Tab-separated table of C-alpha atoms in Angstrom:
chain	number	residue	atom	x	y	z
A	1110	MET	CA	-15.334	-26.185	-3.964
A	1111	ARG	CA	-13.021	-28.947	-5.016
A	1112	GLY	CA	-9.297	-28.156	-5.058
A	1113	LEU	CA	-7.105	-28.780	-7.977
A	1114	GLN	CA	-5.218	-31.471	-6.174
A	1115	VAL	CA	-8.401	-33.455	-5.300
A	1116	GLU	CA	-9.744	-33.022	-8.825
A	1117	ILE	CA	-6.613	-34.249	-10.525
A	1118	LEU	CA	-6.184	-37.138	-8.052
A	1119	VAL	CA	-9.782	-38.307	-8.610
A	1120	SER	CA	-9.323	-38.070	-12.357
A	1121	LEU	CA	-6.057	-40.005	-12.239
A	1122	LEU	CA	-7.607	-42.597	-9.918
A	1123	VAL	CA	-10.462	-43.214	-12.421
A	1124	VAL	CA	-7.950	-43.552	-15.239
A	1125	MET	CA	-5.749	-45.843	-13.088
A	1126	LEU	CA	-8.707	-48.062	-12.094
A	1127	THR	CA	-9.715	-48.303	-15.804
A	1128	ALA	CA	-6.170	-49.238	-16.779
A	1129	VAL	CA	-5.940	-51.789	-14.009
A	1130	GLY	CA	-9.297	-53.228	-14.977
A	1131	LEU	CA	-8.229	-53.621	-18.640
A	1132	LEU	CA	-4.938	-55.121	-17.522
A	1133	GLY	CA	-6.856	-57.533	-15.237
A	1134	VAL	CA	-9.111	-58.612	-18.068
A	1135	VAL	CA	-6.066	-59.297	-20.240
A	1136	LEU	CA	-4.273	-61.155	-17.473
A	1137	MET	CA	-7.464	-63.154	-16.752
A	1138	LYS	CA	-7.803	-64.226	-20.409
A	1139	THR	CA	-4.140	-65.192	-20.525
A	1140	HIS	CA	-4.405	-67.010	-17.179
A	1141	GLU	CA	-7.486	-68.781	-18.365
A	1142	ALA	CA	-5.765	-70.015	-21.524
A	1143	ASP	CA	-2.753	-71.112	-19.546
A	1144	ALA	CA	-4.879	-72.773	-16.943
A	1145	ARG	CA	-6.865	-74.646	-19.638
A	1146	ARG	CA	-3.610	-75.985	-21.213
A	1147	PHE	CA	-2.365	-76.905	-17.786
A	1148	HIS	CA	-5.581	-78.634	-16.846
A	1149	GLU	CA	-5.553	-80.491	-20.171
A	1150	LEU	CA	-2.150	-81.837	-19.148
A	1151	MET	CA	-3.547	-82.873	-15.855
A	1152	THR	CA	-6.529	-84.596	-17.294
A	1153	ARG	CA	-4.844	-87.958	-17.661
A	1154	ALA	CA	-3.678	-87.962	-14.065
A	1155	LEU	CA	-7.163	-86.795	-12.933
A	1156	VAL	CA	-8.851	-89.595	-14.984
A	1157	ALA	CA	-6.542	-92.248	-13.562
A	1158	ASP	CA	-7.132	-90.922	-10.073
A	1159	ALA	CA	-10.918	-90.833	-10.667
A	1160	ARG	CA	-10.906	-94.511	-11.525
A	1161	ASN	CA	-8.831	-95.359	-8.497
A	1162	PRO	CA	-11.206	-96.467	-5.795
A	1163	ALA	CA	-8.906	-95.375	-2.978
A	1164	PRO	CA	-7.662	-91.804	-2.517
A	1165	GLY	CA	-4.308	-91.273	-4.105
A	1166	LEU	CA	-1.459	-88.939	-3.325
A	1167	LEU	CA	-2.595	-86.247	-5.837
A	1168	PRO	CA	-5.273	-84.459	-3.787
A	1169	ARG	CA	-3.080	-83.924	-0.722
A	1170	PRO	CA	-0.457	-81.644	-2.111
A	1171	LEU	CA	-2.763	-79.773	-4.497
A	1172	GLY	CA	-5.812	-79.508	-2.212
A	1173	ILE	CA	-8.140	-81.255	-4.590
A	1174	ARG	CA	-11.576	-82.392	-3.424
A	1175	TRP	CA	-13.197	-85.615	-4.806
A	1176	TRP	CA	-16.824	-86.833	-4.923
A	1177	THR	CA	-18.261	-90.053	-6.323
A	1178	ALA	CA	-21.798	-91.089	-7.052
A	1179	GLU	CA	-23.661	-94.097	-8.685
A	1180	GLU	CA	-26.456	-93.511	-11.016
A	1181	GLY	CA	-29.471	-92.056	-9.209
A	1182	GLN	CA	-27.444	-91.328	-6.078
A	1183	PRO	CA	-26.143	-87.898	-4.760
A	1184	LEU	CA	-22.427	-87.113	-4.690
A	1185	ARG	CA	-20.555	-88.332	-1.635
A	1186	PRO	CA	-17.079	-87.061	-0.634
A	1187	ARG	CA	-14.034	-89.172	-1.122
A	1188	GLY	CA	-10.899	-88.486	0.837
A	1189	PRO	CA	-10.011	-86.266	3.769
A	1190	LEU	CA	-10.661	-82.994	1.956
A	1191	GLY	CA	-14.206	-83.905	0.888
A	1192	ALA	CA	-17.216	-81.750	1.679
A	1193	ALA	CA	-20.794	-81.361	0.582
A	1194	ALA	CA	-20.989	-80.800	-3.172
A	1195	ASP	CA	-22.543	-77.561	-4.471
A	1196	PRO	CA	-25.307	-77.530	-7.158
A	1197	GLU	CA	-22.785	-76.635	-9.881
A	1198	THR	CA	-20.728	-79.769	-9.091
A	1199	GLU	CA	-23.936	-81.894	-9.063
A	1200	ALA	CA	-24.873	-80.542	-12.459
A	1201	LEU	CA	-21.464	-81.298	-13.864
A	1202	ALA	CA	-21.704	-84.944	-12.632
A	1203	ALA	CA	-25.082	-85.408	-14.188
A	1204	GLU	CA	-23.759	-84.066	-17.496
A	1205	VAL	CA	-20.789	-86.425	-17.472
A	1206	ARG	CA	-23.044	-89.371	-16.686
A	1207	ARG	CA	-25.206	-88.471	-19.631
A	1208	LEU	CA	-22.393	-87.862	-22.054
A	1209	GLY	CA	-20.076	-90.606	-20.826
A	1210	VAL	CA	-16.899	-88.520	-21.401
A	1211	PRO	CA	-14.662	-86.546	-19.022
A	1212	LEU	CA	-15.372	-82.730	-18.797
A	1213	LEU	CA	-13.217	-79.883	-17.405
A	1214	ARG	CA	-14.801	-76.546	-16.407
A	1215	THR	CA	-12.524	-73.593	-15.680
A	1216	GLY	CA	-13.323	-70.080	-14.480
A	1217	PRO	CA	-11.595	-66.921	-13.091
A	1218	PRO	CA	-8.338	-67.489	-11.315
A	1219	TRP	CA	-9.964	-66.915	-7.914
A	1220	THR	CA	-12.820	-69.517	-8.411
A	1221	GLY	CA	-10.911	-72.651	-9.254
A	1222	ALA	CA	-11.863	-75.451	-11.735
A	1223	ARG	CA	-14.144	-78.570	-11.739
A	1224	PHE	CA	-13.456	-81.944	-13.419
A	1225	ALA	CA	-15.772	-84.932	-13.795
A	1226	SER	CA	-15.106	-88.314	-15.399
A	1227	PRO	CA	-16.757	-91.843	-15.536
A	1228	THR	CA	-14.953	-94.304	-13.232
A	1229	GLY	CA	-15.571	-97.375	-15.343
A	1230	ALA	CA	-18.302	-98.826	-13.178
A	1231	PRO	CA	-21.803	-98.737	-14.623
A	1232	GLY	CA	-23.408	-95.335	-14.028
A	1233	GLU	CA	-20.673	-94.186	-11.583
A	1234	VAL	CA	-18.880	-90.799	-11.990
A	1235	ALA	CA	-16.100	-89.097	-10.032
A	1236	VAL	CA	-16.016	-85.262	-9.659
A	1237	ALA	CA	-12.991	-83.186	-8.452
A	1238	TRP	CA	-12.713	-79.521	-7.503
A	1239	LEU	CA	-9.299	-77.904	-8.161
A	1240	PRO	CA	-8.433	-74.939	-5.844
A	1241	PRO	CA	-7.907	-71.423	-7.437
A	1242	THR	CA	-4.329	-70.593	-8.536
A	1243	VAL	CA	-4.595	-67.019	-7.117
A	1244	PRO	CA	-6.542	-66.201	-3.954
A	1245	GLY	CA	-9.200	-63.468	-4.377
A	1246	GLY	CA	-8.039	-61.649	-1.246
A	1247	LEU	CA	-4.598	-61.405	-2.697
A	1248	ILE	CA	-5.937	-59.742	-5.832
A	1249	VAL	CA	-8.030	-57.278	-3.849
A	1250	GLY	CA	-5.075	-56.508	-1.542
A	1251	LEU	CA	-2.823	-55.812	-4.504
A	1252	ILE	CA	-5.383	-53.478	-6.145
A	1253	VAL	CA	-5.870	-51.601	-2.837
A	1254	ALA	CA	-2.095	-51.320	-2.255
A	1255	ASP	CA	-1.644	-50.193	-5.877
A	1256	VAL	CA	-4.300	-47.434	-5.458
A	1257	ALA	CA	-2.912	-46.310	-2.096
A	1258	ILE	CA	0.714	-46.068	-3.282
A	1259	PHE	CA	-0.306	-44.302	-6.483
A	1260	SER	CA	-2.558	-41.872	-4.619
A	1261	LEU	CA	0.047	-41.004	-1.990
A	1262	PHE	CA	2.825	-40.596	-4.456
A	1263	GLY	CA	0.644	-38.634	-6.809
A	1264	ALA	CA	-0.600	-36.351	-4.038
A	1265	TYR	CA	3.041	-35.733	-2.885
A	1266	LEU	CA	4.208	-34.867	-6.406
A	1267	LEU	CA	1.164	-32.713	-7.155
A	1268	ARG	CA	1.443	-30.762	-3.865
A	1269	ARG	CA	5.149	-30.208	-4.225
A	1270	ARG	CA	5.322	-29.422	-7.892
A	1271	LEU	CA	1.955	-27.698	-8.557
A	1272	VAL	CA	-0.268	-27.041	-5.527
A	1273	LEU	CA	2.321	-25.404	-3.267
A	1274	PRO	CA	3.606	-22.993	-5.941
A	1275	LEU	CA	-0.021	-22.038	-6.749
A	1276	LEU	CA	-0.760	-21.481	-2.981
A	1277	ARG	CA	2.309	-19.310	-2.666
A	1278	LEU	CA	1.237	-17.347	-5.708
A	1279	ALA	CA	-2.248	-16.862	-4.139
A	1280	GLU	CA	-0.597	-15.703	-0.898
A	1281	ALA	CA	1.406	-13.156	-2.787
A	1282	ALA	CA	-1.776	-11.931	-4.555
A	1283	ARG	CA	-3.562	-11.559	-1.124
A	1284	SER	CA	-0.505	-9.601	0.203
A	1285	HIS	CA	-0.797	-7.252	-2.762
A	1286	ALA	CA	-4.469	-6.837	-2.067
A	1287	ALA	CA	-3.582	-5.854	1.503
A	1288	GLY	CA	-1.154	-3.187	0.178
A	1289	GLU	CA	2.142	-5.033	0.559
A	1290	MET	CA	3.361	-4.405	-3.033
A	1291	GLN	CA	6.933	-5.374	-2.181
A	1292	VAL	CA	6.026	-9.084	-1.827
A	1293	ARG	CA	7.109	-11.257	-4.773
A	1294	ALA	CA	5.793	-14.725	-5.747
A	1295	PRO	CA	8.538	-17.408	-5.574
A	1296	VAL	CA	9.472	-18.760	-8.980
A	1297	ASP	CA	9.534	-22.501	-8.526
A	1298	GLY	CA	7.668	-25.678	-9.436
A	1299	VAL	CA	7.136	-26.899	-12.927
A	1300	ARG	CA	7.769	-24.776	-15.999
A	1301	GLU	CA	4.142	-23.585	-16.311
A	1302	THR	CA	3.883	-22.422	-12.646
A	1303	MET	CA	7.284	-20.748	-12.934
A	1304	GLU	CA	6.096	-18.832	-15.987
A	1305	VAL	CA	2.887	-17.822	-14.117
A	1306	ALA	CA	4.874	-16.645	-11.054
A	1307	GLN	CA	7.353	-14.716	-13.230
A	1308	ALA	CA	4.491	-13.086	-15.133
A	1309	PHE	CA	2.833	-12.157	-11.773
A	1310	ASN	CA	6.118	-10.587	-10.548
A	1311	ASP	CA	6.528	-8.688	-13.832
A	1312	MET	CA	2.969	-7.428	-13.491
A	1313	THR	CA	3.676	-6.351	-9.898
A	1314	GLU	CA	6.779	-4.425	-10.895
A	1315	SER	CA	4.845	-2.760	-13.671
A	1316	LEU	CA	2.047	-1.814	-11.281
A	1317	GLU	CA	4.566	-0.431	-8.788
A	1318	GLY	CA	6.177	1.704	-11.499
A	1319	ARG	CA	2.789	3.027	-12.630
A	1320	SER	CA	1.766	3.596	-9.026
A	1321	ARG	CA	4.893	5.683	-8.419
A	1322	GLU	CA	4.223	7.689	-11.518
A	1323	LEU	CA	0.693	8.146	-10.472
A	1324	GLU	CA	1.779	9.311	-7.018
A	1325	ASN	CA	4.262	11.738	-8.494
A	1326	ALA	CA	1.598	13.014	-10.824
A	1327	VAL	CA	-0.856	13.466	-7.931
A	1328	ALA	CA	1.807	15.179	-5.829
A	1329	ASP	CA	2.661	17.505	-8.779
A	1330	LEU	CA	-1.032	18.229	-9.366
A	1331	SER	CA	-1.444	18.955	-5.627
A	1332	GLU	CA	1.540	21.328	-5.717
A	1333	ARG	CA	0.242	23.046	-8.777
A	1334	ASN	CA	-3.292	23.234	-7.248
A	1335	ARG	CA	-1.817	24.761	-4.140
A	1336	SER	CA	0.162	27.242	-6.188
A	1337	LEU	CA	-2.954	28.175	-8.143
A	1338	GLN	CA	-4.871	28.643	-4.947
A	1339	GLU	CA	-2.130	30.830	-3.577
A	1340	ALA	CA	-2.070	32.791	-6.838
A	1341	ARG	CA	-5.853	33.260	-6.728
A	1342	ALA	CA	-5.726	34.288	-3.104
A	1343	GLY	CA	-2.943	36.744	-4.033
A	1344	LEU	CA	-4.978	38.180	-6.901
A	1345	ASP	CA	-8.028	38.566	-4.664
A	1346	ARG	CA	-5.949	40.221	-2.027
A	1347	ALA	CA	-4.207	42.460	-4.599
A	1348	GLU	CA	-7.661	43.513	-5.845
A	1349	ARG	CA	-8.730	44.402	-2.394
A	1350	LEU	CA	-5.488	46.156	-1.650
A	1351	ALA	CA	-5.785	48.130	-4.903
A	1352	ALA	CA	-9.197	49.261	-3.886
A	1353	VAL	CA	-7.926	50.134	-0.405
A	1354	GLY	CA	-4.975	51.976	-1.988
A	1355	ARG	CA	-7.200	54.096	-4.154
A	1356	LEU	CA	-9.399	54.918	-1.158
A	1357	ALA	CA	-6.323	55.649	0.986
A	1358	ALA	CA	-4.846	58.020	-1.695
A	1359	GLY	CA	-8.130	59.879	-1.840
A	1360	VAL	CA	-8.484	60.057	1.935
A	1361	ALA	CA	-4.884	61.146	2.403
A	1362	HIS	CA	-5.257	63.876	-0.295
A	1363	GLU	CA	-8.554	65.132	0.973
A	1364	VAL	CA	-7.716	65.045	4.700
A	1365	GLY	CA	-3.980	65.818	4.491
A	1366	ASN	CA	-4.216	69.478	3.433
A	1367	PRO	CA	-6.895	70.432	6.084
A	1368	MET	CA	-4.996	68.559	8.708
A	1369	GLY	CA	-1.817	70.439	7.892
A	1370	ALA	CA	-3.649	73.730	8.241
A	1371	LEU	CA	-5.264	72.629	11.416
A	1372	LEU	CA	-1.879	71.692	12.977
A	1373	ALA	CA	-0.473	75.001	11.950
A	1374	PHE	CA	-3.243	76.883	13.673
A	1375	VAL	CA	-2.949	74.690	16.791
A	1376	ASP	CA	0.817	75.403	16.898
A	1377	LEU	CA	0.144	79.156	16.624
A	1378	ALA	CA	-2.428	79.045	19.370
A	1379	ARG	CA	-0.060	77.016	21.570
A	1380	ARG	CA	2.528	79.780	21.319
A	1381	ASP	CA	0.194	82.512	22.715
A	1382	PRO	CA	1.763	83.724	25.936
A	1383	GLY	CA	-1.556	84.700	27.385
A	1384	LEU	CA	-2.903	81.153	27.527
A	1385	LYS	CA	-3.514	79.490	30.819
A	1386	ALA	CA	-1.488	76.430	31.642
A	1387	GLU	CA	-4.477	74.201	31.447
A	1388	SER	CA	-5.398	75.441	27.928
A	1389	HIS	CA	-1.804	75.130	26.888
A	1390	GLY	CA	-1.831	71.487	27.989
A	1391	TYR	CA	-4.995	70.886	25.927
A	1392	LEU	CA	-3.318	72.337	22.864
A	1393	GLU	CA	-0.286	70.148	23.387
A	1394	LYS	CA	-2.462	66.993	23.479
A	1395	ALA	CA	-4.373	68.203	20.448
A	1396	LEU	CA	-1.036	68.763	18.546
A	1397	ARG	CA	0.178	65.237	19.418
A	1398	GLN	CA	-3.016	63.637	18.293
A	1399	GLY	CA	-2.897	65.667	15.074
A	1400	GLU	CA	0.666	64.525	14.425
A	1401	ARG	CA	-0.511	60.966	14.952
A	1402	VAL	CA	-3.236	61.491	12.323
A	1403	ARG	CA	-0.751	62.922	9.913
A	1404	ALA	CA	1.614	59.969	10.473
A	1405	ILE	CA	-1.257	57.616	9.566
A	1406	LEU	CA	-1.935	59.645	6.452
A	1407	CYS	CA	1.770	59.288	5.561
A	1408	GLN	CA	1.418	55.515	5.936
A	1409	LEU	CA	-1.637	55.549	3.725
A	1410	LEU	CA	0.270	57.407	1.087
A	1411	ASP	CA	3.153	54.978	1.339
A	1412	TYR	CA	0.701	52.116	0.981
A	1413	ALA	CA	-1.033	53.665	-1.976
A	1414	ARG	CA	2.037	54.904	-3.782
A	1415	PRO	CA	4.987	52.594	-2.908
A	1416	GLN	CA	8.403	53.726	-3.857
A	1417	ARG	CA	10.348	51.894	-6.495
A	1418	ALA	CA	12.750	49.422	-4.764
A	1419	THR	CA	16.406	49.040	-5.689
A	1420	PRO	CA	17.361	45.498	-4.604
A	1421	GLU	CA	20.860	44.269	-3.995
A	1422	ALA	CA	22.611	41.282	-2.387
A	1423	VAL	CA	21.854	41.544	1.378
A	1424	ASP	CA	23.162	39.474	4.245
A	1425	LEU	CA	19.800	38.884	5.906
A	1426	HIS	CA	21.356	37.456	9.108
A	1427	ALA	CA	23.419	40.598	9.596
A	1428	LEU	CA	20.427	42.772	8.823
A	1429	CYS	CA	18.370	40.920	11.409
A	1430	LEU	CA	21.081	41.389	14.052
A	1431	GLU	CA	21.161	45.100	13.392
A	1432	THR	CA	17.387	45.443	13.405
A	1433	ALA	CA	17.102	43.449	16.653
A	1434	SER	CA	19.589	45.801	18.327
A	1435	LEU	CA	17.228	48.700	17.486
A	1436	VAL	CA	14.374	46.901	19.289
A	1437	THR	CA	16.305	45.800	22.372
A	1438	ALA	CA	17.687	49.388	22.762
A	1439	GLN	CA	14.252	50.672	23.655
A	1440	ARG	CA	13.509	50.737	27.375
A	1441	ARG	CA	10.081	49.138	26.897
A	1442	TYR	CA	11.584	46.070	25.311
A	1443	ALA	CA	14.753	45.792	27.430
A	1444	LYS	CA	13.607	42.634	29.238
A	1445	ILE	CA	12.873	40.709	26.045
A	1446	ALA	CA	15.418	38.055	25.167
A	1447	VAL	CA	15.869	38.317	21.370
A	1448	GLN	CA	17.871	35.529	19.760
A	1449	VAL	CA	19.074	35.759	16.144
A	1450	GLN	CA	20.485	32.573	14.646
A	1451	HIS	CA	21.090	31.001	11.290
A	1452	GLU	CA	20.838	27.466	9.907
A	1453	GLY	CA	23.906	26.514	7.921
A	1454	VAL	CA	25.336	29.230	5.650
A	1455	PRO	CA	22.324	31.029	4.067
A	1456	PRO	CA	23.011	32.804	0.818
A	1457	ALA	CA	22.561	36.541	0.346
A	1458	ALA	CA	19.058	37.731	-0.347
A	1459	TRP	CA	18.147	39.845	-3.346
A	1460	VAL	CA	16.146	42.681	-1.736
A	1461	ASP	CA	16.192	46.381	-0.999
A	1462	PRO	CA	17.998	46.790	2.357
A	1463	GLY	CA	15.669	49.501	3.551
A	1464	GLY	CA	12.548	47.533	2.612
A	1465	ALA	CA	13.883	44.330	4.192
A	1466	ALA	CA	14.765	46.254	7.419
A	1467	GLN	CA	11.300	47.741	7.475
A	1468	ILE	CA	9.674	44.249	7.182
A	1469	VAL	CA	11.839	42.686	9.943
A	1470	LEU	CA	11.448	45.668	12.190
A	1471	ASN	CA	7.635	45.477	11.831
A	1472	LEU	CA	7.702	41.712	12.664
A	1473	LEU	CA	9.978	42.290	15.662
A	1474	LEU	CA	7.874	45.201	17.060
A	1475	ASN	CA	4.653	43.164	16.721
A	1476	ALA	CA	6.331	40.194	18.451
A	1477	ALA	CA	7.703	42.540	21.164
A	1478	ASP	CA	4.275	44.063	21.806
A	1479	ALA	CA	2.757	40.595	22.089
A	1480	VAL	CA	5.141	39.339	24.767
A	1481	CYS	CA	6.180	42.452	26.748
A	1482	THR	CA	3.075	42.603	28.970
A	1483	GLU	CA	1.559	39.085	29.244
A	1484	VAL	CA	4.508	36.695	29.330
A	1485	PRO	CA	6.723	36.171	32.426
A	1486	GLU	CA	9.877	35.384	30.425
A	1487	PRO	CA	9.372	37.050	27.047
A	1488	ARG	CA	11.459	35.545	24.174
A	1489	ILE	CA	11.749	36.280	20.468
A	1490	ARG	CA	13.693	33.985	18.101
A	1491	VAL	CA	14.795	34.992	14.594
A	1492	THR	CA	16.093	32.197	12.342
A	1493	VAL	CA	17.636	32.723	8.891
A	1494	GLY	CA	18.092	29.797	6.498
A	1495	ALA	CA	17.743	28.553	2.919
A	1496	VAL	CA	14.916	26.509	1.398
A	1497	PRO	CA	13.942	25.338	-2.110
A	1498	ARG	CA	11.506	27.725	-3.777
A	1499	ARG	CA	9.143	27.248	-6.657
A	1500	ARG	CA	7.109	30.033	-8.120
A	1501	ALA	CA	3.873	29.631	-10.015
A	1502	GLY	CA	4.452	29.714	-13.773
A	1503	GLU	CA	8.001	28.411	-13.650
A	1504	GLY	CA	7.098	24.757	-14.172
A	1505	ASP	CA	9.342	22.367	-12.370
A	1506	ARG	CA	12.298	24.708	-12.040
A	1507	GLU	CA	13.354	25.103	-8.421
A	1508	ARG	CA	15.439	27.966	-7.015
A	1509	VAL	CA	16.935	28.601	-3.623
A	1510	ALA	CA	15.200	31.143	-1.345
A	1511	VAL	CA	16.318	32.816	1.827
A	1512	VAL	CA	13.721	32.486	4.644
A	1513	CYS	CA	13.666	34.520	7.874
A	1514	THR	CA	11.358	33.219	10.615
A	1515	VAL	CA	10.285	35.395	13.524
A	1516	GLU	CA	8.549	33.610	16.316
A	1517	ASP	CA	7.712	34.477	19.945
A	1518	ASN	CA	6.288	32.872	23.065
A	1519	GLY	CA	3.244	35.154	23.294
A	1520	PRO	CA	-0.412	34.249	23.166
A	1521	GLY	CA	-0.326	33.631	19.402
A	1522	ILE	CA	-2.989	34.488	16.868
A	1523	ALA	CA	-6.576	33.276	17.307
A	1524	PRO	CA	-7.800	30.833	14.692
A	1525	GLU	CA	-10.560	33.169	13.608
A	1526	ASP	CA	-8.048	35.995	12.962
A	1527	ARG	CA	-5.500	34.030	10.870
A	1528	GLU	CA	-7.277	34.736	7.576
A	1529	ARG	CA	-7.519	38.407	8.252
A	1530	ILE	CA	-4.119	39.184	9.766
A	1531	PHE	CA	-2.723	40.726	6.624
A	1532	ASP	CA	-5.861	42.759	5.760
A	1533	PRO	CA	-5.420	46.591	5.890
A	1534	PHE	CA	-6.642	48.287	9.026
A	1535	PHE	CA	-7.011	44.927	10.835
A	1536	SER	CA	-5.135	44.832	14.160
A	1537	THR	CA	-5.240	42.687	17.252
A	1538	LYS	CA	-3.773	45.391	19.440
A	1539	PRO	CA	-5.911	47.392	21.860
A	1540	GLN	CA	-7.831	50.389	20.453
A	1541	GLY	CA	-5.597	53.323	19.638
A	1542	GLU	CA	-2.318	51.401	19.729
A	1543	GLY	CA	-2.173	50.168	16.087
A	1544	THR	CA	-3.254	51.258	12.592
A	1545	GLY	CA	-3.510	47.816	11.090
A	1546	LEU	CA	-1.169	48.818	8.214
A	1547	GLY	CA	2.056	47.328	9.416
A	1548	LEU	CA	1.636	43.761	8.300
A	1549	SER	CA	-0.174	44.814	5.112
A	1550	ASN	CA	2.733	47.086	4.231
A	1551	ALA	CA	5.265	44.410	5.147
A	1552	GLN	CA	3.549	41.792	2.958
A	1553	ARG	CA	3.310	44.299	0.037
A	1554	LEU	CA	7.015	45.005	0.288
A	1555	ALA	CA	7.881	41.275	0.393
A	1556	GLU	CA	5.834	40.660	-2.782
A	1557	GLU	CA	7.405	43.645	-4.449
A	1558	PHE	CA	10.802	41.934	-3.879
A	1559	HIS	CA	9.338	38.701	-5.537
A	1560	GLY	CA	9.108	37.066	-2.137
A	1561	SER	CA	6.299	36.354	0.370
A	1562	LEU	CA	5.315	36.958	3.982
A	1563	THR	CA	3.126	34.331	5.455
A	1564	LEU	CA	1.874	33.156	8.850
A	1565	ALA	CA	3.936	30.055	9.584
A	1566	ALA	CA	3.132	27.042	11.676
A	1567	THR	CA	3.604	27.524	15.355
A	1568	GLY	CA	7.284	26.924	16.317
A	1569	ASN	CA	8.965	25.672	19.456
A	1570	LEU	CA	8.111	28.874	21.365
A	1571	CYS	CA	4.408	28.136	20.892
A	1572	GLY	CA	3.469	31.710	20.045
A	1573	ALA	CA	2.976	33.466	16.704
A	1574	ALA	CA	5.399	32.798	13.894
A	1575	PHE	CA	5.847	34.660	10.627
A	1576	ALA	CA	8.052	33.546	7.683
A	1577	LEU	CA	9.601	36.057	5.297
A	1578	GLN	CA	10.823	34.359	2.117
A	1579	LEU	CA	13.050	36.260	-0.338
A	1580	PRO	CA	14.832	35.126	-3.490
A	1581	ALA	CA	18.511	34.331	-3.134
A	1582	ALA	CA	20.922	36.565	-4.990
A	1583	SER	CA	21.819	34.914	-8.242
A	1584	LYS	CA	22.473	35.715	-11.891
A	1585	GLU	CA	19.048	34.531	-13.032
A	1586	VAL	CA	17.277	36.534	-10.280
A	1587	LYS	CA	19.077	39.679	-11.122
A	1588	GLU	CA	18.343	39.300	-14.866
A	1589	SER	CA	14.677	38.585	-14.237
A	1590	TRP	CA	14.466	41.619	-11.922
A	1591	HIS	CA	15.946	44.044	-14.420
A	1592	ALA	CA	13.935	42.539	-17.236
C-alpha cells in the first residue's frame, strides 16, 4: 500500500510538472515574440550579408550557417560553418525563389530559426540557419534539477512535519495494543497532527481511568462473591451442625441416663470385697471406659446446647501465653518448643475469656499431638496480630480484627481432609484417641463471638496452620453485640 508521503509527493509532482509546463508554454510564447522582433531587426543585416558574395564577419560570432543555390541547383554551403542542408532548409529556399522576397521562419527556443533571401543574381537565393537561443539540454537539466530539489525538500518537510508524528502516533497505538498503557504519543508536528496526538492521549487517559474503575469493580465483585460463598458454606455447615446438634441432644438424653445407672452399678460391684483381683481390674477398666463415654456425652450436650457467652475486652496475647503454659506443663508435651509472639501492638479482642481459652487450648493440643511423636524437633508457633476485617452485609465498611495463628512443623493436613476438618466426629487421630468434636466446637465458639476459625495457608513451619479471627474491642462492636 502506498504511504501518505509517497502519495502526497506524487500528487505534488504532477501539480508541479503541470505548472512548469504551463509556465514553459507562456515563456515559449513570450520568447517566440521577442525572437521574432529581434530577428526582424536582424533582417537588414542578414539581407546585406546574403547579397555579399564573400562570407562576412556576422556568422562567426553568432554561429550562423549559410547556403546559396542558383535556380535548379541544390544548396551548397558558404563559409566555414557550412554543412549539408536539410529538407526544411531546401523547402524554404524554393519558396523564396518562387516569391522573390526574404522570409524568416522561427520555432521553439531550442530549434533555432531559418532565413532565406534573393541575392540579386537571377534565380540565386541565400539561406541562413540561426542557432537556438537556449540549448535543449539546458532546459531539460533545469526541469530535472527543479523536480529533484522540490521532491527532496518536500519529502523532508513532509517526513518531519507530518509523517514522523503519525509514525510515532502509530507506535504509541501499538504499545497500547501490547498492554503498555502508560505510553503517550508525542504532541508535535503541525497543528492537525498535534490535535490528533492530544486527542489520542486524552482517550488513553480516559481508558486508563475506566480500566481502573473496572478493575476495582471486578475486585469488589470478587470479594463480594467470596463473601457470599463463605456465607453459603457457613449456612450449609450450620444446617449440618444443627442436624448433628439435634441428633446429639437426643443421643445424650437417651444414652446418658442408662450410662449413669450403669456406672453406678459398676462402682458398687467394684467395691465388693469378695471380688478377685482380676475381676476388680476388669471393673476398673469398665469404669474408665464408661467415664470416657460420659465425657463424650457431655461434649455432645455442650455442642447441642451451647452456653450464652459473656464477651469482654481480652488481651489475646496474654491469654495465649497462659494457655501455652498449661500445655507445656504436661509431661507428654515437655519437649515441644512453644513460641508465643505478637506482631506490633494488637488491640484487645472482644470475646468470652473462657471460650477463647477453650479454642486456643484445643488448637494447641491438636498441634502438640501432631508433633510429639513424628517430629525430631517439635515446634509450635502462636502469633497474635491485627488485620482489616470485612463482614458480609456490611458493604464497604472495614473494621480491625485480632487474629491468632497457631502453626506447627508436623505432617500437616492431607488435601483430601481439608474440606472435612471441621465436620463433627471427623478426626485424623488414631482410633480411640479423638472424638472429632474439638475443632467443630472451637469453630462454633469462634462464630458465636462473631469471629471465624479457618485452616490457614501453610506457614514457615510447613505443618498445619489455623487462624482464629476475633473482632477487636470497640464501641461499635460492643453496641452491635448487645443489640
